[in-house]
mmCIF file of C-alpha atoms in Angstrom:
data_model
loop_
_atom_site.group_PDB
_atom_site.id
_atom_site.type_symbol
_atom_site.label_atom_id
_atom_site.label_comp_id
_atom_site.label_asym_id
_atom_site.label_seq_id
_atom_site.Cartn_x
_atom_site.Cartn_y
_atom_site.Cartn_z
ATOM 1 C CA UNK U 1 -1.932 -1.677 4.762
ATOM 2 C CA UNK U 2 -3.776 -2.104 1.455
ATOM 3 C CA UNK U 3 -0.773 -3.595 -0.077
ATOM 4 C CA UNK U 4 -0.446 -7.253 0.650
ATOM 5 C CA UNK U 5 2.976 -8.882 -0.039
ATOM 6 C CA UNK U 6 1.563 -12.394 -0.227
ATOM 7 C CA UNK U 7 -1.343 -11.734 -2.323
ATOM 8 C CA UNK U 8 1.064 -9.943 -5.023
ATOM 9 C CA UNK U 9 2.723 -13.348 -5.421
ATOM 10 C CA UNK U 10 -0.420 -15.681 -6.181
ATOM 11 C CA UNK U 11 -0.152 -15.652 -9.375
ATOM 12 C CA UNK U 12 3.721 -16.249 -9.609
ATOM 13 C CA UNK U 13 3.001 -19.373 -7.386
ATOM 14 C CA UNK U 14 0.014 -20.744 -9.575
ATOM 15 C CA UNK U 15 2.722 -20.467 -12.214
ATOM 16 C CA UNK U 16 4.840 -23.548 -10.499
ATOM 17 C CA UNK U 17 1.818 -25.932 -10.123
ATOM 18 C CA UNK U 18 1.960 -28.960 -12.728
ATOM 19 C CA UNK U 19 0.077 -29.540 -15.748
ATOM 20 C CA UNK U 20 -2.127 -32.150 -14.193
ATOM 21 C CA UNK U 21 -3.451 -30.823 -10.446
ATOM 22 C CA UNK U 22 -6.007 -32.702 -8.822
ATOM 23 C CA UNK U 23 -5.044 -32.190 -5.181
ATOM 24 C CA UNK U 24 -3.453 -29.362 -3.033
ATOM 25 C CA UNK U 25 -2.625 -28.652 0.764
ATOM 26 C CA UNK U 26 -2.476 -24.810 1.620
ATOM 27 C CA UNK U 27 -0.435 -24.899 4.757
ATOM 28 C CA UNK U 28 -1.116 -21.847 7.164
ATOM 29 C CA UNK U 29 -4.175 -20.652 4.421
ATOM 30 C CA UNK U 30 -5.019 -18.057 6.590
ATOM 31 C CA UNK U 31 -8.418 -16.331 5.270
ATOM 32 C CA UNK U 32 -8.423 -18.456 2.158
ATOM 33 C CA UNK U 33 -7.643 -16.258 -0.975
ATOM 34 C CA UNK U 34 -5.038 -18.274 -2.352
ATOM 35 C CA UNK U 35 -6.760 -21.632 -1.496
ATOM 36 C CA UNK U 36 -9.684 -19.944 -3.176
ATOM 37 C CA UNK U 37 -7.714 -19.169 -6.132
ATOM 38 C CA UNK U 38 -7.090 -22.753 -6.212
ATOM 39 C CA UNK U 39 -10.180 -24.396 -5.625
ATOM 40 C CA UNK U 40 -11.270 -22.012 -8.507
ATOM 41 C CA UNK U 41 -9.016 -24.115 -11.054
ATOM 42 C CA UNK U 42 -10.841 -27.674 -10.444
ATOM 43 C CA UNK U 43 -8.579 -28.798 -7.959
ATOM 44 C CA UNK U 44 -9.375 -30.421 -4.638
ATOM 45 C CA UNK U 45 -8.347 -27.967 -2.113
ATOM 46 C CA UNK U 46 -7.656 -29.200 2.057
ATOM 47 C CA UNK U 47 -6.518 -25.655 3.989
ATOM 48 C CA UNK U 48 -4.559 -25.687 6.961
ATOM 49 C CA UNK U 49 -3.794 -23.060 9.443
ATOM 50 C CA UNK U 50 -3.295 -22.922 13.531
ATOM 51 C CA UNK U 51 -5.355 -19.994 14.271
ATOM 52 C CA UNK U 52 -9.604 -20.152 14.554
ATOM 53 C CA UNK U 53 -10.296 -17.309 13.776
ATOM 54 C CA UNK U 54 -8.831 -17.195 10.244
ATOM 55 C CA UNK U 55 -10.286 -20.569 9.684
ATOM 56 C CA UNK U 56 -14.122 -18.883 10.831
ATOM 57 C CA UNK U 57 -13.096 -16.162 8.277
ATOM 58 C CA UNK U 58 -12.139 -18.558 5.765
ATOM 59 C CA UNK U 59 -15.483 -20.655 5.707
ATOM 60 C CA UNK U 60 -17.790 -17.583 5.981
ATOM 61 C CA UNK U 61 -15.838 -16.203 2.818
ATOM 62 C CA UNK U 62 -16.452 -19.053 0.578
ATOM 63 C CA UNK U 63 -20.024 -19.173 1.867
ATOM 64 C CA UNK U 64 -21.085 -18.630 -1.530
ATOM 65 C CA UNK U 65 -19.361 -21.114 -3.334
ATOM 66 C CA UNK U 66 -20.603 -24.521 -5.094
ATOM 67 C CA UNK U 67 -19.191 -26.887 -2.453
ATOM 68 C CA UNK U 68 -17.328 -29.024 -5.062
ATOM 69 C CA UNK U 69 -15.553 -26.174 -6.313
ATOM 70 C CA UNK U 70 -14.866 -24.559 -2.177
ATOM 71 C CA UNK U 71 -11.746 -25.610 -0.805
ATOM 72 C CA UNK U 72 -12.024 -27.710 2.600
ATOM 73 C CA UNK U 73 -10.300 -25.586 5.697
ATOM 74 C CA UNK U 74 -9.494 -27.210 8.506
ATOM 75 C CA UNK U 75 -8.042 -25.892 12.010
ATOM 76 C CA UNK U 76 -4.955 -27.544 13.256
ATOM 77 C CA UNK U 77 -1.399 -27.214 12.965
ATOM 78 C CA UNK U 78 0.163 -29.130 9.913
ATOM 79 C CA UNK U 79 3.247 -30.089 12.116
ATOM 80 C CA UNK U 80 1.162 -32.458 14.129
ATOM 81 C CA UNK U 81 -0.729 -33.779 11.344
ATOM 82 C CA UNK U 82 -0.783 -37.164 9.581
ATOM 83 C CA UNK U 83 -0.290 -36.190 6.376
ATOM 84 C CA UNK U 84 -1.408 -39.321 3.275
ATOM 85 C CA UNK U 85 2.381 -40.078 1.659
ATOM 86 C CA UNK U 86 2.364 -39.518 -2.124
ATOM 87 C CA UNK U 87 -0.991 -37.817 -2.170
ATOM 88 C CA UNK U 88 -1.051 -34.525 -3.063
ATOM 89 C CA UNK U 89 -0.175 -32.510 -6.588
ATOM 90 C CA UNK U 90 0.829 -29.444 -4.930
ATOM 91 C CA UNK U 91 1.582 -27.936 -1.851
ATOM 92 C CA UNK U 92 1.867 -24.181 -0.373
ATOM 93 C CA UNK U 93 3.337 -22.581 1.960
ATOM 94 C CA UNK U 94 2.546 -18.696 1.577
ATOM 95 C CA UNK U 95 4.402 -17.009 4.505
ATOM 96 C CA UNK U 96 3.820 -19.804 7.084
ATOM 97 C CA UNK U 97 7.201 -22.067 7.203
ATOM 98 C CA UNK U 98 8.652 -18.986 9.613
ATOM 99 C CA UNK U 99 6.000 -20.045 11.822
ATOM 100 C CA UNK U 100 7.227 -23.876 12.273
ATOM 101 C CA UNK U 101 10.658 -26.031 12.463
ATOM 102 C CA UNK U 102 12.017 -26.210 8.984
ATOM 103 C CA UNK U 103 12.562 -29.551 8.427
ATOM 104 C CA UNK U 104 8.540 -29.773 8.165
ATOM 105 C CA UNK U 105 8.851 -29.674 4.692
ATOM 106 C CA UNK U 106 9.917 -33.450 4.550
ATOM 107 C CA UNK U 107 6.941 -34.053 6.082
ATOM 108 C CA UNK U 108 5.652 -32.151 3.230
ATOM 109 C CA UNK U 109 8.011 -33.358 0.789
ATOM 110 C CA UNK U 110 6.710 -36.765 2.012
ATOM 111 C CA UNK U 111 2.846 -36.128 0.641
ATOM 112 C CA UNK U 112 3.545 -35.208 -2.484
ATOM 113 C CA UNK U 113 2.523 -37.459 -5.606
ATOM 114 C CA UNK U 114 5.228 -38.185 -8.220
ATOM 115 C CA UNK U 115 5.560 -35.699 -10.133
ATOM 116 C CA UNK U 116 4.103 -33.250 -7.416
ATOM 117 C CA UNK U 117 5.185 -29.451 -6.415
ATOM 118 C CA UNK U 118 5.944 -28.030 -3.317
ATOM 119 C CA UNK U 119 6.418 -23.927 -3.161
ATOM 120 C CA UNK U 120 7.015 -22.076 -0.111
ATOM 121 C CA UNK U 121 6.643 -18.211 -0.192
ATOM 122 C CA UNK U 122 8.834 -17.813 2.789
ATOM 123 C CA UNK U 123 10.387 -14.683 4.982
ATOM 124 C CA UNK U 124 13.751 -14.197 5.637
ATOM 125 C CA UNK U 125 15.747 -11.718 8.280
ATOM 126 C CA UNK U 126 18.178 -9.170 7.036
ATOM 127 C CA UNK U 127 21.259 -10.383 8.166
ATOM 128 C CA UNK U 128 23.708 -9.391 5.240
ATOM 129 C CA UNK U 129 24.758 -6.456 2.616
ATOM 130 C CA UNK U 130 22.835 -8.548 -0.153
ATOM 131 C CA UNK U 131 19.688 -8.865 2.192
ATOM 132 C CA UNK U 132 19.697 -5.164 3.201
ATOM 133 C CA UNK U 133 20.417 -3.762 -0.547
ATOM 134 C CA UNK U 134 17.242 -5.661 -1.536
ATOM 135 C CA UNK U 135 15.285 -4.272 1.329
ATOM 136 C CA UNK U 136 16.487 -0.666 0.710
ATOM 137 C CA UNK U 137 15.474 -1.653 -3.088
ATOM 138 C CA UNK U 138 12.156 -2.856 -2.037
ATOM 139 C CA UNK U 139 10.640 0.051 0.097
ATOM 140 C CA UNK U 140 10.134 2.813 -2.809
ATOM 141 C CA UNK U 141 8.444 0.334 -4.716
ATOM 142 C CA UNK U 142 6.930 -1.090 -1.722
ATOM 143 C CA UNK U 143 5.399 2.738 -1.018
ATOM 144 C CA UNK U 144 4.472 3.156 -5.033
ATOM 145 C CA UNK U 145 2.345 -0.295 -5.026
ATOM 146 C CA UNK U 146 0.669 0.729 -1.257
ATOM 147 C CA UNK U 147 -0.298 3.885 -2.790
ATOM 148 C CA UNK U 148 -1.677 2.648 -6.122
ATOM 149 C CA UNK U 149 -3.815 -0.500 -4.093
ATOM 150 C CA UNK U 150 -4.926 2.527 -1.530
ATOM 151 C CA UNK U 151 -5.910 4.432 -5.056
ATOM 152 C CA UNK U 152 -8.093 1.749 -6.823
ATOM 153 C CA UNK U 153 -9.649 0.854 -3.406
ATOM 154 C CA UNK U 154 -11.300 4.328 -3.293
ATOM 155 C CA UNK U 155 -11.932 3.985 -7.072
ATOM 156 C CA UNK U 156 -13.211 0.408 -6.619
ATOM 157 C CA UNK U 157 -13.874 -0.974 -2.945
ATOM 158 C CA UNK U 158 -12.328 -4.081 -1.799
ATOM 159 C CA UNK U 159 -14.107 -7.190 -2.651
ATOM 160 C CA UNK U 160 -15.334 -8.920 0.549
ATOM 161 C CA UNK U 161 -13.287 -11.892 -1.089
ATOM 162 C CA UNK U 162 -10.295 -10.273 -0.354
ATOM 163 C CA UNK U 163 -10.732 -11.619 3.851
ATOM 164 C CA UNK U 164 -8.634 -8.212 4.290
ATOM 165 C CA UNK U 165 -9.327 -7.036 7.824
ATOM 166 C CA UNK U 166 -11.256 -10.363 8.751
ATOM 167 C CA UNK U 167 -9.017 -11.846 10.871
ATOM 168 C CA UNK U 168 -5.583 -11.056 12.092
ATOM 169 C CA UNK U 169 -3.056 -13.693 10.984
ATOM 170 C CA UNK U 170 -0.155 -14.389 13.380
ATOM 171 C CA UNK U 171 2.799 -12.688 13.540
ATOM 172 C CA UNK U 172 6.111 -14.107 14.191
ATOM 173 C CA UNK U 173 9.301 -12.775 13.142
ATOM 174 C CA UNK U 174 11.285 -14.761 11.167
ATOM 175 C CA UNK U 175 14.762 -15.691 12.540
ATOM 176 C CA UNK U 176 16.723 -18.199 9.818
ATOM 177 C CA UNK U 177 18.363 -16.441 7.148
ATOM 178 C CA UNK U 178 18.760 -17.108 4.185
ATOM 179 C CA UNK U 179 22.026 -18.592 3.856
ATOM 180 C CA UNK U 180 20.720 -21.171 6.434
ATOM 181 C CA UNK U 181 17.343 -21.600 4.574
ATOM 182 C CA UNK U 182 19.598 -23.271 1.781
ATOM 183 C CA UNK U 183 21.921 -25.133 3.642
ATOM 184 C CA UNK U 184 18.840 -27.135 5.448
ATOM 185 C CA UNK U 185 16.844 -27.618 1.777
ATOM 186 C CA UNK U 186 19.855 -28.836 -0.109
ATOM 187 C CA UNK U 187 19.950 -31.339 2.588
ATOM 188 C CA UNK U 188 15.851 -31.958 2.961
ATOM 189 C CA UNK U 189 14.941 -30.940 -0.787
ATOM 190 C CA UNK U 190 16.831 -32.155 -3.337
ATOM 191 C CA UNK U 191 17.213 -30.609 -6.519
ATOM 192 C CA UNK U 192 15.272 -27.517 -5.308
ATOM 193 C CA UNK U 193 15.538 -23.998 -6.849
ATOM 194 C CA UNK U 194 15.580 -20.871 -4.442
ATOM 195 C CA UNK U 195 15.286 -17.395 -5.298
ATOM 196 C CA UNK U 196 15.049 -14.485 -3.763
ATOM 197 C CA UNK U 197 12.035 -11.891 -4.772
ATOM 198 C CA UNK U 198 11.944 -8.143 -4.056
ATOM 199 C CA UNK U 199 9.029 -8.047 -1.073
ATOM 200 C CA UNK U 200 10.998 -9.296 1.606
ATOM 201 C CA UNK U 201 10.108 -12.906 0.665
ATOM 202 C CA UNK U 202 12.027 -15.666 -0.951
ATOM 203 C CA UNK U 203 10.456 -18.524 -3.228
ATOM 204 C CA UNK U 204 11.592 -22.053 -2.664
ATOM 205 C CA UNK U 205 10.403 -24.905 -5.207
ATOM 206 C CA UNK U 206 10.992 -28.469 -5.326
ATOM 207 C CA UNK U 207 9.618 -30.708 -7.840
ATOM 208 C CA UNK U 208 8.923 -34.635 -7.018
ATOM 209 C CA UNK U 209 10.838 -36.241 -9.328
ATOM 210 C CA UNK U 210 9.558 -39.657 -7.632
#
C-alpha cells in the first residue's frame, strides 16, 4: 500500500515538539523516516525498535548522511532499557505503544527534561458506535489518498528515503480501546490531551511540566 498512515502524521507530530529540542528518543523507529525527519532539524536523535531488520534498513538509509546530523538507531526493546531520567526534549511513539504494556510510558514519562514532550501516534480497536463511525468515515478518504500516493509514485518514483518495502515492521493487533487508553494516562500522564484522528490512529500528548 502506497499510502502510509504513519508517515501522513509526521508533520502533525513535529508540530508538538518544543521550541528548544536538543534531544529525542524514537521508540519502535522502524526504517527511520521520522527519526530522519528529526535528525534533519539539529536535534540529537537515539532510535529504538525490537526488530533487526528495520534497524539494518534504517542505517543503510541514512548512509548518506553527515553523521552529526544522522540519528543513532539502536536494536533493542525500549521496555528493557535504562532509560537517563530527565534527559530527553521529546519523545515518539509512532504506532509502537500497541506493541508493549502501557504503562511504559512512565518509563518514558520518566526521561523527559522539564519542559519535555512525549507524543504517541497510537492504534486503537473498534469497539464502539463512535469508533466504527470514524472508521466507516475514514475508508473513502483512506481509498482517495491510496490512489493519489499510487498516482504521483508513477509520476515521480519513491525516494529510496522513503525505507518503503525495506523491511517489514511487526504487526500486532492492537487490543486496548480507547476508552481504556484514557483511563490508564489520566492515571500515568497527567494533564495529557488525547484526540482521536481520522486514520485509525489516536494522538496522545503530554507535556513535562517538571
Amino acid at each position: 500500500m502506497p499510502f502510509d498512515h504513519n508517515d501522513h502524521y509526521h508533520r502533525l507530530l513535529l508540530r508538538q515538539m518544543p521550541q528548544s529540542c536538543h534531544a529525542a528518543l524514537d521508540v519502535g523507529c522502524g526504517t527511520g523516516r521520522f527519526a530522519r525527519r528529526l535528525a534533519s532539524l539539529d536535534v540529537e536523535v537515539r532510535a529504538v525498535d525490537p526488530s533487526e531488520e528495520a534497524i539494518a534498513a534504517a542505517r543503510a538509509l541514512s548512509e548518506g548522511i553527515a553523521s552529526g546530523r544522522a540519528p543513532r538507531f539502536e536494536h533493542g526493546d525500549v521496555t528493557e532499557l535504562e532509560l537517563p531520567k530527565g534527559h530527553y526534549d521529546f519523545i515518539s511513539c509512532l504506532a509502537s505503544i500497541h506493541h508493549m504494556p502501557f504503562d511504559t510510558v512512565a518509563a518514558l514519562r520518566d526521561a523527559l527534561a522539564p519542559g519535555g514532550v512525549l507524543v504517541v501516534l497510537g492504534c486503537y480497536p473498534e469497539k464502539t458506535r463512535v469508533d466504527w463511525a470514524w472508521s466507516l468515515a475514514a475508508v473513502p478518504a483512506n481509498a482517495v489518498a491510496r490512489l493519489a500516493v499510487a498516482v504521483m509514485d508513477k509520476i515521480r518514483p519513491t525516494s529510496a528515503g522513503s525505507g518503503r518495502g525495506l523491511a517489514k515492521a511487526p504487526v500486532a493487533p492492537p487490543t486496548m480501546p480507547l476508552f481504556q487508553i484514557r483511563q490508564e494516562a489520566a492515571v500515568l500522564l497527567p494533564g495529557f490531551t488525547l484526540r482521536r484522528l481520522l486514520f485509525w490512529r489516536y494522538l496522545l500528548v503530554f507535556r513535562n511540566s517538571g
